[in-house]
Amino acid sequence: MSNGFNIRGYDYVEFYVGSAKMTAYWYARALSMNITAYLGPETGVRDRVSYYLTKNNLKFVITSPVQPSCYDVYGFIQQHGDGVKRWAIEVDDVEAAFKYATGNGAVMVYRPVKLEDDHGYVEQAAIRLYDDTELVYINRDNYDYLFKPKYCEPVQKINIDTIDTGIQGIDHIVGNVRENEMNLWANYFNKTMDFETFVDFKAGDIGTKYSALLSKVVRTSDSKIRNPINEPFEGMKKSQIEEYIEQYHGSGVQHIAIATDDIIHTIDSLRKNGVEFLSVPDTYYDRLRERDDVQIEENIDDLQKHGILCDTEGDGYLLQLFTKPTSDRPTFFFEFIQRHGNSQGFGKGNFQALFESIELDQKLRGNLDRDPTEVMPPC
Ligand code: FE2
């Protein structure tokens, strides 16, 4: 039965960062996104700047404070570092989506509002997710300019030399939450947004000999929105989820998976543009060649050359690769993914190789065994 608001798909994701100008440059240079619009003092907003970047269906907003009074952004980055503040989903009816959510227990951030200017209006409302994260319902059908009111053409037009990456849009967004919070948030999505639990990875399904996690995937029934939620599980050493919670100082968005139609080209371009990826050992490809169930269009030598992972979970197969954390804290990162056939998985067969690679970096950072109460000497 229809829920009355119809989720169309992902709209934009907004990041709060220390320096939006520099970060927007990285997104334009490294991911070959276009700086499409800008909001700031020049457009009448005194305390912050936002850069709106687009590439095919991918839409990011990068925001920084420029006045001490910009408490919400300063508070966020002081606590969490650079990270995802909000992600938006496009709906037919913002009012109906908001009513459905709050009527089923969602925590309100703000009620439906109409943002207007000479180009029309945008409707949006927001509910709370995780600690400091928000989910925005948006409809921009009646707006015919760049993005939203108060955004204008970029004030500074700089020519950024980049190699096209061919990235298309968001495949899924993943949240990391504390121990015993995963079910709470999975139920929250299911009840307030009419999602369903698609996959439930239990104890022992995901992990290495050192660290483990539990994961549930919630999604819309048509799979347009897919949202895995991870929580740490007891292991011999500190799991990557525990490291995230400790370094992010709370729960939040761990990674965004970006879809591509040609992952070999995408990863090749991203590497040339300076993006750093987790490394995959050659033994991974030796094992891949030995598997009878792996029938893929791509040449495994090409996958090995570019360090791309392959998984055959479910119908079809997927190819994926994960970046290193994109900021200084080991928190948020990107995944790039190409799905073939009716592949609906998330790379379960690659989790072990992925975790082992992350553990190498955790060890370098001293975060695999470190006592969190340890006092650091001055630098
Ligand atoms: Fe993922």
XYZ file of C-alpha atoms and ligand atoms in Angstrom:
380
model
C 0.000 0.000 0.000
C 1.288 3.501 -0.841
C 2.653 5.557 2.039
C 1.511 8.776 0.319
C 4.885 10.484 -0.141
C 6.824 8.311 -2.638
C 10.593 8.406 -2.166
C 12.185 9.142 -5.550
C 15.816 8.636 -4.542
C 18.821 10.376 -3.028
C 19.076 14.124 -3.421
C 22.075 15.917 -1.875
C 24.526 15.187 0.951
C 25.895 18.100 3.003
C 29.302 17.987 4.673
C 30.406 20.352 7.459
C 34.146 20.959 7.126
C 36.885 23.266 8.418
C 37.623 24.909 5.072
C 34.880 24.618 2.432
C 36.911 26.380 -0.253
C 39.801 23.921 0.004
C 37.520 20.910 0.342
C 35.417 21.963 -2.666
C 38.651 22.229 -4.637
C 39.521 18.629 -3.659
C 36.085 17.371 -4.745
C 36.396 19.221 -8.058
C 39.971 18.099 -8.685
C 39.924 14.560 -7.282
C 36.357 13.434 -8.062
C 35.962 15.672 -11.170
C 32.815 17.294 -9.780
C 31.604 20.700 -10.968
C 31.296 23.649 -8.607
C 27.773 24.567 -9.686
C 26.546 27.045 -7.078
C 27.629 29.016 -4.031
C 26.057 30.515 -0.916
C 27.806 33.006 1.390
C 28.199 36.679 2.331
C 27.883 37.647 -1.362
C 24.395 36.089 -1.431
C 23.287 37.603 1.877
C 24.297 34.761 4.233
C 26.782 36.275 6.694
C 27.983 33.437 8.900
C 28.816 30.530 6.524
C 29.741 29.563 2.986
C 28.459 26.561 1.033
C 29.688 25.189 -2.284
C 27.227 23.056 -4.263
C 29.018 20.449 -6.386
C 27.402 18.167 -8.956
C 28.347 15.340 -11.271
C 25.643 13.434 -13.142
C 23.195 12.472 -10.326
C 25.667 13.172 -7.539
C 25.035 16.334 -5.481
C 27.207 17.456 -2.576
C 27.119 20.609 -0.466
C 30.336 21.599 1.352
C 29.796 24.087 4.197
C 32.140 25.985 6.543
C 31.605 28.718 9.122
C 33.049 32.187 8.452
C 31.856 33.963 11.622
C 32.202 32.911 15.293
C 28.405 33.087 15.549
C 28.015 30.086 13.213
C 27.572 27.840 16.247
C 25.929 24.853 14.570
C 28.778 24.285 12.106
C 31.567 25.105 14.587
C 29.977 22.830 17.179
C 29.765 19.975 14.690
C 33.341 20.195 13.410
C 34.770 20.740 16.877
C 33.134 17.505 18.012
C 33.313 15.337 14.897
C 35.851 16.879 12.531
C 34.863 17.049 8.857
C 31.817 14.875 8.290
C 28.335 14.372 6.897
C 25.826 16.661 8.604
C 22.764 15.727 6.564
C 21.577 13.695 3.618
C 18.480 14.451 1.652
C 15.970 12.250 -0.087
C 13.709 13.528 -2.818
C 10.006 12.889 -2.240
C 6.766 13.705 -4.084
C 5.213 15.239 -0.978
C 7.407 16.713 1.798
C 4.472 17.396 4.121
C 3.204 13.803 3.828
C 6.691 12.312 4.346
C 7.273 14.477 7.416
C 3.847 13.664 8.872
C 4.399 9.948 8.302
C 7.841 10.120 9.960
C 6.884 12.163 13.016
C 3.578 10.305 13.364
C 5.607 7.111 13.673
C 8.099 8.429 16.208
C 10.739 10.367 14.224
C 12.444 13.184 16.137
C 11.752 16.513 14.419
C 14.515 18.933 13.433
C 12.229 21.380 11.614
C 8.743 21.290 10.132
C 8.080 21.614 6.371
C 9.241 25.001 5.073
C 8.982 26.714 1.686
C 12.186 28.498 0.604
C 11.268 31.046 -2.084
C 12.871 33.517 -4.468
C 12.223 34.803 -7.999
C 12.958 31.355 -9.466
C 10.202 29.565 -7.525
C 10.302 27.588 -4.297
C 11.831 24.512 -2.671
C 9.994 22.557 0.035
C 11.917 20.739 2.751
C 11.637 19.314 6.272
C 14.105 17.425 8.460
C 14.223 14.707 11.089
C 17.020 13.557 13.391
C 19.349 10.670 12.566
C 22.120 9.195 14.738
C 23.785 11.786 17.042
C 24.202 15.017 15.068
C 23.068 13.823 11.651
C 19.859 14.850 9.902
C 17.701 13.409 7.174
C 16.077 16.007 4.922
C 12.949 15.471 2.829
C 13.093 17.723 -0.200
C 11.087 18.574 -3.281
C 12.551 20.972 -5.874
C 9.906 20.511 -8.607
C 8.873 24.170 -8.416
C 12.367 25.663 -8.525
C 14.111 26.341 -11.822
C 17.526 27.720 -10.880
C 20.807 26.199 -9.689
C 19.883 24.484 -6.405
C 17.971 26.357 -3.710
C 17.204 30.008 -2.906
C 20.277 31.998 -1.697
C 22.573 29.987 -3.971
C 24.110 31.824 -6.932
C 26.648 31.082 -9.665
C 30.121 30.512 -8.110
C 31.634 33.899 -7.268
C 35.155 32.795 -8.175
C 35.387 30.844 -11.397
C 38.646 28.924 -11.380
C 39.754 26.460 -13.991
C 40.450 23.135 -12.268
C 42.439 20.625 -14.267
C 41.027 17.119 -13.696
C 40.493 13.762 -15.373
C 36.834 12.807 -15.764
C 35.938 9.994 -13.352
C 32.535 9.016 -14.766
C 30.937 8.816 -11.308
C 27.137 8.689 -11.498
C 25.305 9.012 -8.178
C 24.830 7.558 -4.707
C 24.487 3.768 -4.379
C 24.232 3.617 -0.580
C 25.063 5.568 2.584
C 26.400 3.742 5.650
C 26.048 4.719 9.311
C 28.265 3.643 12.230
C 26.580 3.484 15.613
C 27.554 2.384 19.127
C 27.149 -1.097 20.551
C 23.431 -1.934 20.973
C 22.289 1.003 18.802
C 22.005 -0.823 15.464
C 18.569 -2.323 16.107
C 17.303 0.963 17.477
C 18.264 2.815 14.276
C 17.164 0.026 11.911
C 13.739 0.099 13.596
C 13.701 3.906 13.386
C 14.232 3.830 9.610
C 11.683 1.063 9.139
C 8.986 2.681 11.277
C 9.418 6.336 10.397
C 10.415 6.107 6.715
C 8.611 2.930 5.677
C 11.904 1.087 5.046
C 12.440 -2.672 5.397
C 15.341 -4.722 6.767
C 17.060 -6.299 3.793
C 20.152 -7.976 5.250
C 21.091 -8.848 8.822
C 24.770 -9.746 9.337
C 25.075 -11.434 12.713
C 27.975 -12.216 15.026
C 30.602 -14.235 13.152
C 29.406 -13.172 9.684
C 31.780 -10.222 9.393
C 35.209 -9.918 10.917
C 38.834 -10.877 11.101
C 40.556 -12.738 13.911
C 41.035 -9.356 15.619
C 37.902 -7.307 15.091
C 34.243 -7.800 14.269
C 31.023 -5.944 13.642
C 27.306 -6.430 13.282
C 25.454 -4.886 10.370
C 21.875 -4.472 9.201
C 20.842 -3.050 5.843
C 17.574 -1.125 5.714
C 16.158 0.083 2.421
C 13.083 1.270 0.574
C 11.204 -1.677 -0.949
C 12.310 -0.605 -4.457
C 15.945 -0.368 -3.256
C 16.340 3.271 -4.350
C 17.625 4.091 -0.867
C 19.925 1.579 0.805
C 21.279 2.266 4.243
C 23.559 -0.225 6.019
C 24.055 0.398 9.760
C 27.113 -1.037 11.550
C 27.836 -1.479 15.222
C 31.012 -2.844 16.820
C 31.130 -6.396 18.114
C 33.503 -7.782 20.693
C 36.847 -8.866 19.195
C 40.442 -9.372 20.331
C 41.365 -5.842 19.261
C 39.639 -2.585 18.458
C 37.364 -2.814 15.434
C 37.245 -0.149 12.734
C 33.755 0.771 13.987
C 35.067 1.367 17.511
C 37.881 3.478 16.067
C 35.328 5.518 14.129
C 33.090 6.063 17.183
C 36.101 7.091 19.248
C 37.588 9.438 16.631
C 34.260 10.895 15.444
C 33.143 11.244 19.069
C 29.791 9.698 18.367
C 27.738 7.916 15.756
C 27.411 9.196 12.195
C 27.899 8.508 8.500
C 30.858 6.196 7.842
C 30.912 6.067 4.053
C 29.049 6.940 0.893
C 29.174 4.475 -1.985
C 29.229 6.183 -5.378
C 28.016 4.257 -8.409
C 29.861 4.095 -11.712
C 29.180 2.316 -15.014
C 32.882 1.651 -15.618
C 34.829 1.091 -12.422
C 38.159 0.411 -14.126
C 38.041 3.823 -15.788
C 36.747 5.456 -12.577
C 39.458 4.032 -10.306
C 42.173 4.732 -12.881
C 41.037 8.387 -13.142
C 40.644 8.815 -9.390
C 44.141 7.481 -8.761
C 45.556 9.858 -11.395
C 43.626 12.691 -9.705
C 45.355 11.850 -6.421
C 42.746 9.811 -4.504
C 44.227 7.313 -2.034
C 42.703 3.837 -1.770
C 43.026 0.921 0.608
C 45.534 -1.569 -0.723
C 44.519 -5.081 -1.737
C 47.143 -7.887 -1.455
C 48.048 -9.900 -4.588
C 46.905 -13.073 -2.780
C 43.330 -11.734 -3.027
C 43.508 -12.026 -6.835
C 45.190 -15.450 -6.658
C 42.174 -16.657 -4.671
C 39.767 -14.897 -7.057
C 41.288 -16.724 -10.057
C 40.879 -20.073 -8.274
C 37.141 -19.588 -7.645
C 34.795 -21.481 -10.009
C 31.811 -19.274 -9.193
C 33.439 -16.062 -10.438
C 32.276 -15.377 -13.981
C 32.793 -11.736 -14.790
C 33.138 -9.627 -17.925
C 36.267 -7.895 -16.696
C 39.762 -9.341 -16.867
C 41.043 -10.201 -13.356
C 44.476 -8.848 -14.357
C 42.824 -5.450 -14.923
C 41.123 -5.632 -11.543
C 44.457 -6.487 -9.918
C 46.253 -3.673 -11.739
C 43.769 -1.156 -10.339
C 43.308 -2.890 -6.966
C 39.559 -3.437 -7.446
C 37.585 -5.935 -5.339
C 34.949 -8.336 -6.741
C 32.032 -10.085 -5.025
C 29.469 -12.498 -6.423
C 26.906 -12.359 -3.612
C 23.345 -12.878 -4.909
C 22.446 -12.527 -8.601
C 25.055 -10.824 -10.742
C 28.243 -9.428 -9.203
C 29.709 -6.201 -7.940
C 33.078 -4.509 -8.224
C 34.114 -2.068 -5.512
C 36.983 -0.226 -3.875
C 37.308 1.927 -0.769
C 39.298 5.120 -0.305
C 41.375 5.896 2.734
C 39.667 8.383 5.101
C 39.255 11.646 3.183
C 40.056 13.943 6.119
C 42.622 13.911 8.918
C 40.534 11.966 11.395
C 40.135 8.265 10.419
C 36.377 8.551 10.059
C 34.567 9.207 6.758
C 35.598 7.581 3.439
C 34.155 6.843 -0.006
C 33.414 3.585 -1.782
C 33.139 3.305 -5.570
C 30.942 0.517 -6.851
C 29.749 -0.990 -10.125
C 26.884 -3.481 -10.058
C 26.389 -6.079 -12.777
C 23.107 -7.933 -13.280
C 20.774 -7.891 -10.309
C 23.511 -7.537 -7.714
C 21.972 -6.251 -4.475
C 24.798 -7.029 -2.034
C 27.411 -4.860 -0.375
C 30.552 -6.938 -0.876
C 30.262 -9.361 2.028
C 32.842 -11.621 0.372
C 35.312 -8.722 0.472
C 34.808 -7.723 4.083
C 37.705 -9.787 5.360
C 40.201 -8.384 2.809
C 38.843 -4.910 3.485
C 39.098 -5.231 7.251
C 42.609 -6.602 7.102
C 43.614 -3.643 4.961
C 41.953 -1.196 7.387
C 43.657 -2.908 10.328
C 47.058 -2.224 8.759
C 46.206 1.497 8.735
C 44.693 1.330 12.227
C 47.972 -0.175 13.430
C 49.960 2.648 11.802
C 47.757 5.172 13.629
C 48.283 3.273 16.886
C 44.534 2.766 17.160
C 44.337 -1.032 17.019
C 45.379 -1.574 20.647
C 45.668 1.931 22.078
C 44.235 2.663 25.511
C 41.753 5.556 24.931
C 42.583 7.002 28.381
C 46.261 7.395 27.437
C 47.476 11.017 27.741
C 49.355 12.234 24.650
C 52.541 14.279 25.140
C 52.631 17.739 23.495
C 53.853 17.862 19.853
Fe 29.463 0.138 1.224
